[in-house]
Coordinates of C-alpha atoms in Angstrom, one line a residue:
M1 CA 31.3 35.0 30.8
G2 CA 27.7 34.3 29.7
C3 CA 26.7 32.7 26.4
R4 CA 23.9 33.1 23.9
I5 CA 22.5 29.8 22.6
Q6 CA 20.1 29.1 19.7
I7 CA 18.2 26.0 18.6
A8 CA 17.7 25.8 14.8
Q9 CA 14.5 23.7 14.5
L10 CA 14.7 22.9 10.8
N11 CA 12.5 21.0 8.3
L12 CA 15.1 18.9 6.4
L13 CA 14.9 16.6 3.3
V14 CA 16.0 13.0 3.8
G15 CA 18.9 12.2 1.5
D16 CA 19.5 15.7 0.4
V17 CA 22.9 16.0 2.1
S18 CA 24.1 19.0 0.1
G19 CA 20.8 20.9 0.5
N20 CA 20.7 20.2 4.2
A21 CA 24.3 21.4 4.5
D22 CA 23.2 24.6 2.8
R23 CA 20.5 25.0 5.4
V24 CA 23.0 24.6 8.2
I25 CA 25.4 27.1 6.7
A26 CA 22.6 29.7 6.2
A27 CA 21.4 29.2 9.8
T28 CA 24.9 29.6 11.0
G29 CA 25.2 32.9 9.2
R30 CA 21.9 34.2 10.8
A31 CA 23.0 33.0 14.2
R32 CA 26.3 34.8 13.9
E33 CA 24.3 38.0 13.0
D34 CA 22.2 37.4 16.1
Q35 CA 25.4 37.3 18.1
A36 CA 24.8 33.7 19.2
D37 CA 27.9 31.8 20.1
L38 CA 26.4 28.2 20.3
L39 CA 24.0 26.9 17.6
V40 CA 22.2 23.5 18.0
F41 CA 20.7 21.4 15.2
P42 CA 18.6 18.2 15.3
E43 CA 19.6 14.6 15.1
L44 CA 21.0 13.4 11.8
T45 CA 20.8 16.9 10.4
L46 CA 22.8 16.2 7.3
T47 CA 20.9 13.1 6.1
G48 CA 17.5 13.9 7.5
Y49 CA 15.6 11.4 9.6
P50 CA 15.0 8.5 9.1
P51 CA 17.4 7.9 6.2
E52 CA 16.6 4.1 6.4
D53 CA 18.5 2.0 3.9
L54 CA 20.1 5.1 2.3
L55 CA 22.6 4.5 5.2
L56 CA 23.7 1.3 3.5
R57 CA 25.0 3.3 0.5
S58 CA 28.6 4.3 1.0
E59 CA 28.1 7.3 -1.3
L60 CA 25.7 8.8 1.2
I61 CA 28.4 8.7 3.8
D62 CA 30.9 10.1 1.3
R63 CA 28.5 13.1 0.8
V64 CA 28.2 13.6 4.5
E65 CA 31.9 13.8 4.9
L66 CA 32.1 16.4 2.1
A67 CA 29.3 18.4 3.6
L68 CA 31.0 18.4 7.0
E69 CA 34.1 19.9 5.4
R70 CA 31.9 22.7 4.0
I71 CA 30.2 23.4 7.3
R72 CA 33.5 23.1 9.3
A73 CA 34.9 26.0 7.1
E74 CA 32.0 28.2 8.2
S75 CA 32.3 27.4 12.0
W76 CA 34.3 30.5 12.8
G77 CA 33.2 32.7 15.7
I78 CA 30.5 30.2 16.7
T79 CA 30.2 26.7 18.1
L80 CA 27.9 24.3 16.2
V81 CA 26.3 21.0 17.5
L82 CA 24.7 18.9 14.7
G83 CA 23.9 15.3 14.0
Y84 CA 25.2 13.1 11.2
P85 CA 26.2 9.5 10.6
L86 CA 29.9 8.8 11.2
R87 CA 32.0 6.0 9.7
G88 CA 34.1 4.5 12.6
V89 CA 35.8 1.4 13.8
G90 CA 33.3 -1.4 13.8
G91 CA 30.6 0.3 11.7
L92 CA 28.4 3.4 11.4
F93 CA 27.6 5.6 14.4
N94 CA 24.8 8.2 14.9
V95 CA 26.7 11.1 16.3
A96 CA 26.3 14.6 17.7
G97 CA 29.4 16.5 16.4
V98 CA 30.8 19.7 17.9
L99 CA 32.4 22.1 15.4
R100 CA 34.3 25.3 16.4
D101 CA 36.9 27.5 14.7
R102 CA 36.9 25.3 11.6
Q103 CA 37.6 22.2 13.6
V104 CA 35.6 19.2 14.8
I105 CA 36.4 19.3 18.5
G106 CA 34.4 16.3 19.6
E107 CA 31.9 13.6 18.5
Y108 CA 29.4 11.9 20.8
A109 CA 28.0 8.6 19.6
K110 CA 24.4 7.7 20.5
Q111 CA 24.4 5.0 23.1
H112 CA 20.8 3.8 23.1
L113 CA 19.6 2.7 19.6
P114 CA 15.8 2.4 19.5
N115 CA 14.6 -0.8 17.9
Y116 CA 10.8 -0.7 18.5
S117 CA 7.7 1.0 17.1
V118 CA 8.8 3.0 14.0
F119 CA 12.5 2.8 14.9
D120 CA 15.0 0.2 13.6
E121 CA 18.4 1.9 14.3
K122 CA 20.2 -1.3 15.3
R123 CA 19.9 -2.2 11.6
Y124 CA 22.3 0.6 10.7
F125 CA 24.2 1.8 13.7
Q126 CA 26.6 0.6 16.4
P127 CA 26.1 2.0 19.9
G128 CA 28.4 4.4 21.6
A129 CA 29.5 4.0 25.2
C130 CA 31.2 7.1 26.5
P131 CA 30.0 10.6 27.6
L132 CA 31.3 13.8 25.9
V133 CA 31.6 17.0 27.9
F134 CA 33.2 20.1 26.3
D135 CA 33.9 23.6 27.5
H136 CA 32.1 26.5 26.0
R137 CA 33.0 30.0 27.3
G138 CA 33.5 28.5 30.8
L139 CA 30.3 26.4 30.6
K140 CA 30.5 22.6 30.7
I141 CA 28.2 21.1 28.1
G142 CA 27.3 17.4 27.7
L143 CA 25.8 15.8 24.7
S144 CA 23.2 13.1 24.1
V145 CA 21.1 12.0 21.2
C146 CA 17.3 11.4 21.2
E147 CA 16.7 8.0 22.8
D148 CA 19.6 8.6 25.3
I149 CA 17.4 11.0 27.2
W150 CA 14.7 8.3 27.7
Q151 CA 17.3 6.1 29.5
E152 CA 18.8 7.0 32.8
G153 CA 22.5 6.3 32.0
P154 CA 23.6 9.0 29.5
T155 CA 22.2 11.9 31.6
L156 CA 23.9 10.5 34.7
Q157 CA 27.2 10.1 32.8
A158 CA 27.1 13.7 31.6
A159 CA 26.3 15.0 35.1
E160 CA 29.0 13.0 36.7
A161 CA 31.4 14.2 34.1
G162 CA 30.7 17.8 35.3
A163 CA 28.2 19.0 32.7
Q164 CA 26.1 22.0 33.7
L165 CA 24.0 21.9 30.5
L166 CA 23.0 18.8 28.6
V167 CA 22.3 19.3 24.9
N168 CA 20.0 16.5 23.6
I169 CA 19.5 16.5 19.8
N170 CA 16.4 14.7 18.5
A171 CA 14.3 13.4 15.7
S172 CA 11.3 12.6 17.8
P173 CA 8.2 11.7 15.8
F174 CA 4.8 12.9 16.8
H175 CA 1.9 10.9 18.2
A176 CA -1.1 12.2 20.2
G177 CA 0.1 13.2 23.7
K178 CA 3.8 12.9 22.8
R179 CA 4.8 16.5 23.7
A180 CA 3.5 16.1 27.2
E181 CA 5.3 12.8 27.6
R182 CA 8.7 14.1 26.5
E183 CA 8.4 17.3 28.5
A184 CA 7.6 15.4 31.7
L185 CA 10.5 13.0 31.1
V186 CA 13.1 15.7 30.4
C187 CA 12.0 17.8 33.4
R188 CA 12.4 14.8 35.6
R189 CA 15.9 14.1 34.2
A190 CA 16.9 17.7 34.8
S191 CA 15.7 17.8 38.4
D192 CA 17.0 14.4 39.3
H193 CA 20.5 15.3 38.1
G194 CA 20.5 19.0 38.8
I195 CA 21.4 19.8 35.2
H196 CA 19.9 22.2 32.6
I197 CA 18.7 20.4 29.5
L198 CA 18.3 21.8 26.0
Y199 CA 15.9 19.6 23.9
A200 CA 16.3 20.3 20.1
N201 CA 13.9 18.5 17.9
L202 CA 13.4 18.1 14.2
V203 CA 10.3 19.4 12.4
G204 CA 8.6 18.3 9.2
G205 CA 6.9 15.4 7.5
Q206 CA 8.7 12.3 6.3
D207 CA 6.5 9.7 4.6
E208 CA 4.3 8.4 7.4
L209 CA 6.1 10.2 10.2
V210 CA 5.6 13.8 11.3
F211 CA 8.2 15.5 13.5
D212 CA 6.5 18.2 15.5
G213 CA 9.5 20.4 16.6
A214 CA 8.4 22.0 19.9
S215 CA 12.0 22.2 21.1
F216 CA 12.4 23.4 24.7
V217 CA 14.8 24.4 27.5
V218 CA 14.5 23.1 31.1
D219 CA 16.4 24.5 34.0
R220 CA 18.1 22.3 36.7
S221 CA 15.0 22.4 38.9
G222 CA 12.8 20.9 36.1
R223 CA 11.1 24.1 35.1
I224 CA 10.4 24.6 31.4
L225 CA 11.8 28.0 30.4
Q226 CA 11.2 28.3 26.7
R227 CA 9.3 26.4 24.0
A228 CA 9.8 26.6 20.2
A229 CA 6.8 26.5 17.9
A230 CA 5.1 23.2 17.0
F231 CA 4.8 22.0 13.4
E232 CA 6.9 24.8 11.9
E233 CA 10.4 25.9 11.6
D234 CA 11.6 28.1 14.4
V235 CA 14.7 29.5 16.1
L236 CA 14.7 29.5 19.9
T237 CA 17.2 31.8 21.6
F238 CA 18.1 32.0 25.2
E239 CA 21.0 33.2 27.3
L240 CA 23.0 31.7 30.2
D241 CA 25.0 33.7 32.7
D242 CA 28.3 32.8 34.3
E243 CA 26.6 30.3 36.7
A244 CA 24.3 28.8 34.0
R245 CA 21.2 30.5 35.3
P246 CA 18.9 30.9 32.3
F247 CA 17.3 34.3 31.7
L248 CA 13.8 34.2 30.2
Q249 CA 13.8 35.7 26.7
G250 CA 11.8 35.9 23.5
R251 CA 8.5 34.1 23.2
A252 CA 9.2 32.0 26.3
V253 CA 6.7 31.0 29.0
G254 CA 8.2 29.8 32.2
A255 CA 6.1 27.3 34.0
P256 CA 6.8 24.2 36.1
A257 CA 6.1 21.0 34.1
S258 CA 3.4 20.0 36.6
S259 CA 1.4 23.1 35.9
A260 CA 2.0 23.3 32.1
V261 CA -0.9 24.2 30.0
P262 CA -2.5 20.9 28.7
E263 CA -1.9 20.2 25.0
D264 CA -5.0 20.6 22.8
E265 CA -5.2 17.1 21.4
E266 CA -7.4 17.9 18.4
A267 CA -5.3 21.0 17.5
S268 CA -2.0 19.1 17.6
I269 CA -3.3 16.1 15.7
Y270 CA -4.8 18.4 13.0
G271 CA -1.5 20.3 12.8
A272 CA 0.4 17.0 12.3
L273 CA -2.0 16.0 9.5
V274 CA -1.6 19.3 7.7
L275 CA 2.2 19.2 8.0
G276 CA 2.3 15.6 6.9
V277 CA 0.3 16.3 3.7
R278 CA 2.1 19.5 2.9
D279 CA 5.6 17.9 3.1
Y280 CA 4.7 14.7 1.4
A281 CA 3.2 16.6 -1.6
R282 CA 5.9 19.2 -1.8
K283 CA 9.0 17.1 -1.0
N284 CA 7.9 14.6 -3.7
G285 CA 7.3 17.3 -6.3
F286 CA 3.5 17.2 -6.7
S287 CA 1.9 20.4 -8.0
G288 CA -1.2 20.0 -5.8
A289 CA -3.8 17.5 -4.7
V290 CA -7.0 16.0 -6.0
L291 CA -9.6 13.9 -4.1
G292 CA -13.1 12.6 -4.4
L293 CA -15.7 14.6 -2.4
S294 CA -18.7 12.5 -1.4
G295 CA -20.6 14.7 1.0
G296 CA -19.5 12.5 3.9
V297 CA -17.3 13.5 6.9
D298 CA -14.2 11.7 5.9
S299 CA -13.8 13.4 2.5
A300 CA -14.9 16.7 4.1
L301 CA -12.1 16.5 6.7
T302 CA -9.6 15.4 4.1
L303 CA -10.4 18.3 1.8
A304 CA -10.0 20.8 4.7
I305 CA -6.6 19.3 5.6
A306 CA -5.5 19.5 1.9
V307 CA -6.6 23.1 1.6
D308 CA -4.9 24.1 4.8
A309 CA -1.7 22.2 3.7
L310 CA -1.4 23.3 0.1
G311 CA -3.8 26.2 -0.5
A312 CA -7.2 26.2 -2.1
D313 CA -5.8 27.0 -5.6
Q314 CA -3.7 23.8 -5.4
V315 CA -6.6 21.4 -4.6
E316 CA -9.3 20.0 -6.8
A317 CA -12.4 18.2 -5.6
V318 CA -14.3 15.7 -7.8
L319 CA -17.9 14.7 -7.2
M320 CA -18.8 11.4 -8.7
P321 CA -22.5 10.7 -8.1
S322 CA -24.2 7.4 -8.9
R323 CA -27.8 6.2 -8.9
Y324 CA -27.5 5.8 -5.1
T325 CA -26.0 9.2 -4.3
S326 CA -28.5 11.4 -2.4
E327 CA -29.1 15.0 -3.5
I328 CA -28.2 16.0 0.1
S329 CA -24.7 14.5 -0.3
N330 CA -24.2 16.5 -3.6
R331 CA -25.3 19.7 -2.0
D332 CA -23.2 19.3 1.1
A333 CA -20.1 18.5 -1.0
L334 CA -20.5 21.5 -3.2
E335 CA -21.2 23.7 -0.2
E336 CA -18.0 22.7 1.5
A337 CA -16.0 23.1 -1.7
D338 CA -17.5 26.6 -2.1
R339 CA -16.7 27.6 1.5
L340 CA -13.1 26.5 1.0
G341 CA -12.8 28.1 -2.4
V342 CA -11.8 24.9 -4.1
K343 CA -12.3 24.1 -7.8
T344 CA -14.8 21.3 -8.4
C345 CA -15.9 19.1 -11.2
V346 CA -18.9 16.7 -11.3
I347 CA -18.4 13.4 -13.2
S348 CA -21.2 10.9 -13.0
I349 CA -20.0 7.3 -12.8
E350 CA -23.3 6.0 -14.2
P351 CA -22.1 5.5 -17.8
A352 CA -19.0 3.6 -16.6
F353 CA -21.0 1.5 -14.1
E354 CA -23.6 0.6 -16.7
S355 CA -20.9 -0.4 -19.1
F356 CA -19.2 -2.7 -16.6
L357 CA -22.5 -4.3 -15.6
S358 CA -23.3 -4.9 -19.3
M359 CA -19.8 -6.3 -20.0
L360 CA -20.0 -8.6 -16.9
E361 CA -23.6 -9.7 -17.4
P362 CA -22.7 -13.0 -19.1
A363 CA -20.1 -13.8 -16.4
F364 CA -22.6 -12.9 -13.6
A365 CA -25.6 -14.8 -15.1
G366 CA -27.8 -16.4 -12.5
Q367 CA -26.0 -14.7 -9.6
A368 CA -27.7 -12.1 -7.3
A369 CA -26.2 -8.7 -6.9
D370 CA -23.9 -8.4 -3.8
V371 CA -20.8 -6.4 -2.7
T372 CA -19.2 -7.0 -6.1
E373 CA -21.5 -4.4 -7.7
E374 CA -20.7 -2.0 -4.8
N375 CA -17.0 -2.5 -5.4
I376 CA -17.4 -1.8 -9.1
Q377 CA -18.8 1.6 -8.3
A378 CA -15.8 2.4 -6.1
R379 CA -13.4 1.2 -8.8
C380 CA -15.1 3.5 -11.4
R381 CA -14.4 6.4 -9.1
G382 CA -10.8 5.3 -8.6
I383 CA -10.2 5.2 -12.3
I384 CA -11.6 8.7 -12.7
L385 CA -9.5 10.2 -9.9
M386 CA -6.3 8.5 -11.0
A387 CA -6.8 9.8 -14.5
I388 CA -7.2 13.3 -13.2
S389 CA -4.1 12.9 -11.0
N390 CA -2.1 11.6 -14.0
K391 CA -3.2 14.4 -16.2
T392 CA -2.7 17.3 -13.8
G393 CA 0.3 16.0 -11.8
R394 CA -1.6 16.4 -8.6
I395 CA -1.3 13.7 -5.9
L396 CA -4.5 11.7 -5.3
L397 CA -5.4 11.8 -1.7
T398 CA -7.5 8.9 -0.4
T399 CA -10.2 9.6 2.3
G400 CA -10.4 6.4 4.3
N401 CA -10.1 6.4 8.1
K402 CA -8.4 4.0 10.5
S403 CA -11.6 2.3 11.5
E404 CA -12.4 1.4 7.9
M405 CA -8.8 0.3 7.1
A406 CA -8.9 -1.9 10.2
V407 CA -11.9 -3.9 9.3
G408 CA -11.5 -3.8 5.5
Y409 CA -14.4 -1.5 4.9
A410 CA -12.6 -0.2 1.8
T411 CA -12.2 -1.3 -1.8
L412 CA -8.9 -2.3 -3.3
Y413 CA -8.2 -0.3 -6.5
G414 CA -11.3 1.8 -5.6
D415 CA -11.4 4.2 -2.7
M416 CA -8.0 2.8 -1.6
A417 CA -6.4 3.9 -4.9
G418 CA -4.2 7.0 -4.5
G419 CA -0.8 8.3 -3.5
F420 CA -1.3 9.4 0.1
A421 CA -3.9 8.7 2.9
P422 CA -4.1 11.7 5.2
I423 CA -6.5 10.2 7.8
K424 CA -5.4 6.6 7.5
D425 CA -4.5 6.6 11.2
V426 CA -7.5 8.6 12.4
P427 CA -10.4 6.5 13.9
K428 CA -13.9 7.5 12.9
L429 CA -14.9 9.1 16.1
L430 CA -11.7 11.2 16.0
V431 CA -12.6 12.2 12.5
Y432 CA -15.7 13.9 13.9
R433 CA -13.8 15.5 16.6
L434 CA -11.2 16.9 14.2
A435 CA -14.0 18.1 11.8
R436 CA -15.6 20.1 14.7
H437 CA -12.2 21.4 15.7
R438 CA -11.6 22.7 12.1
N439 CA -15.1 24.2 12.1
R440 CA -14.2 26.2 15.3
C441 CA -11.5 27.9 13.3
S442 CA -13.9 28.6 10.5
P443 CA -17.1 26.7 9.6
V444 CA -16.1 25.0 6.4
I445 CA -17.8 21.6 6.9
P446 CA -21.6 21.8 6.8
E447 CA -23.3 20.8 10.0
R448 CA -25.4 18.2 8.3
V449 CA -22.3 16.3 7.3
L450 CA -21.5 16.0 11.0
T451 CA -24.9 14.8 12.1
R452 CA -26.0 12.4 9.3
A453 CA -25.5 8.7 9.7
P454 CA -22.3 7.8 7.8
S455 CA -22.9 5.9 4.5
A456 CA -20.9 4.7 1.5
E457 CA -24.0 5.2 -0.6
L458 CA -23.3 2.1 -2.7
R459 CA -26.8 0.6 -2.4
P460 CA -30.3 2.0 -1.5
D461 CA -30.6 3.4 2.1
Q462 CA -27.2 2.1 3.1
T463 CA -25.5 3.1 6.3
D464 CA -22.1 2.0 7.8
Q465 CA -23.8 0.4 10.8
D466 CA -25.7 -2.0 8.5
S467 CA -22.6 -4.1 8.5
L468 CA -20.5 -2.7 11.3
P469 CA -21.0 -2.2 15.1
P470 CA -21.7 1.4 16.1
Y471 CA -18.4 3.4 16.0
E472 CA -18.8 4.1 19.7
V473 CA -18.3 0.3 20.2
L474 CA -16.1 -0.4 17.2
D475 CA -13.4 2.2 17.8
P476 CA -12.6 1.3 21.4
I477 CA -12.4 -2.4 20.5
L478 CA -10.0 -1.5 17.6
R479 CA -7.8 0.6 19.9
L480 CA -7.5 -2.2 22.5
Y481 CA -6.7 -4.8 19.8
I482 CA -4.5 -2.8 17.5
E483 CA -2.8 -0.3 19.7
E484 CA -2.7 -2.2 23.0
D485 CA -2.3 -5.8 21.6
L486 CA -5.1 -7.1 23.9
G487 CA -6.6 -10.5 23.0
I488 CA -10.3 -11.3 22.7
D489 CA -10.8 -12.4 26.3
A490 CA -9.1 -9.3 27.7
I491 CA -11.2 -7.0 25.5
V492 CA -14.4 -8.9 26.5
H493 CA -13.3 -8.5 30.1
Q494 CA -13.5 -4.8 29.7
G495 CA -17.2 -5.0 29.0
Y496 CA -17.6 -5.5 25.2
P497 CA -19.9 -8.2 23.9
G498 CA -18.0 -11.4 23.0
N499 CA -19.7 -12.0 19.6
V500 CA -18.9 -8.4 18.6
V501 CA -15.3 -8.6 19.7
R502 CA -14.7 -11.9 17.9
R503 CA -16.2 -10.5 14.7
V504 CA -14.2 -7.3 14.8
V505 CA -10.9 -9.1 15.5
S506 CA -11.7 -11.5 12.6
L507 CA -12.2 -8.6 10.3
V508 CA -9.0 -7.0 11.3
D509 CA -7.0 -10.2 10.9
R510 CA -8.3 -11.2 7.5
N511 CA -7.9 -7.7 5.9
E512 CA -4.1 -7.4 6.5
Y513 CA -3.6 -8.1 2.7
K514 CA -5.6 -5.0 1.9
R515 CA -3.7 -2.8 4.2
R516 CA -0.4 -3.9 2.7
Q517 CA -1.6 -2.4 -0.6
A518 CA -2.8 0.9 0.9
P519 CA -0.9 4.2 0.3
P520 CA 1.1 5.7 3.2
G521 CA -0.6 8.0 5.6
V522 CA 0.2 10.3 8.5
R523 CA 0.9 8.5 11.8
I524 CA -0.8 10.2 14.7
S525 CA -1.3 7.2 17.1
T526 CA 1.1 5.0 19.1
R527 CA 0.4 2.1 16.7
A528 CA -0.3 2.9 13.1
F529 CA -0.7 0.4 10.3
G530 CA 2.5 0.0 8.4
R531 CA 5.8 0.8 10.1
D532 CA 4.4 0.2 13.6
R533 CA 2.3 -2.9 13.1
R534 CA 4.0 -5.5 11.0
Y535 CA 1.7 -8.6 10.9
P536 CA 2.2 -11.5 8.5
I537 CA -0.5 -11.7 5.9
T538 CA -0.3 -15.5 5.8
N539 CA -0.3 -17.0 9.3
G540 CA -2.1 -19.5 11.4
F541 CA -2.4 -17.5 14.7
S542 CA -5.8 -16.6 16.0
S543 CA -6.5 -14.4 19.1
G544 CA -8.7 -16.0 21.8
P545 CA -10.9 -19.1 21.6

């Protein structure tokens, strides 16, 4: 007897156990109407992922147990696989539970608990040790959870226990190139062990993390049979016959992994940024977003992301010119806002700047103007934007990129002030690539914004490269130092000037204190500031001579 299987790729809310259970029950009803007999949900469905220290609160686990009772009562005529934390002997376990005919018929505990990068599951969970294979309409199905598929053992265990299909439930966060990595790995596991694999992934934004969905099914030869949508909720449906040979159905494309269509990097990164902003704002109850629009590429890209995430009617752009702001910048900012249909207001910072200079004149007597006066301008803008955010209930989006955050080219309590930083993990050169990608969809960013030399416009004729190396040099050095952990000598060995590398590394190291005070932002790289890269502010270590 064949079976009809669905993956419910859901966008869940961390900590909302009752609401997440409602989503499971609703999806179960729809699957039953679709005549599905097996429905699969992501890792830690009931708590959302990552629940972090909520797992240390016993009342959260109490709520999970109550929610399971509700879901169990709805598991008639269908088999459910979903993730949740389980209280057991020795501690808490991250499990995939199997519910059928109003009973929990099995629970598989995750064996490999990731404790690297953004993961710290060993803080909360105990590891499992045993496989679980259950019978479903004559089909032997094994279970594994997320990291288990990246290790050889659990798949081998399931195959040796007789599994014909391995269901792997996931909360696998996005970074550039991640989809290709996971597909290649799962295809290899399937062909190595001669087992079909169903990969069910979470979708949605959670603080810095974005889960991209893109669930898929692989046959025993390592061929991808079906893919769910990326960056949105989806239901993937497929059927297995008596001998577990998948039929291609729905929106599927069948292609060997080795000949899969390459992932469009700019499109996937842009999709992650949009989803991250949308979910951060909406899940935290903000009515919309506000940001400062300068006429530069960073704020232009941030505005486009905000509009695509929340809608033009929910976004406000504020122009805050000073004595150093060029008329070109004002025109370009207004043109982009007009193309996107965004409400704008113009508030000059000159009165505030003049007042601060006057107030501080006695304290600054006899001292030449320097970066202090530049920072005062940025802080005037921060006050204006925070006031509008407070008054309107709209979240303030900052517009700084990863290159700036890395070297401290940002002002505390100025342009760093805000609630969320959409492009915090996006290097400057990638900002330009993403802006051009967005313009290929519709030309919302004026071409001049993409061709002018970048400038903070805080003093006459200023450009970024007055005080920084060209971004074509800076960004690769930052990637090698931050994302690959190479030291000065190793970076110089790759052909970069020693004096430049030493200066860049020094800037990165001494600006950790600023980054600790920056708002969260979407993670799109393998090593973002924050959860990924946890360096002590106060330390005596230096890289290289």
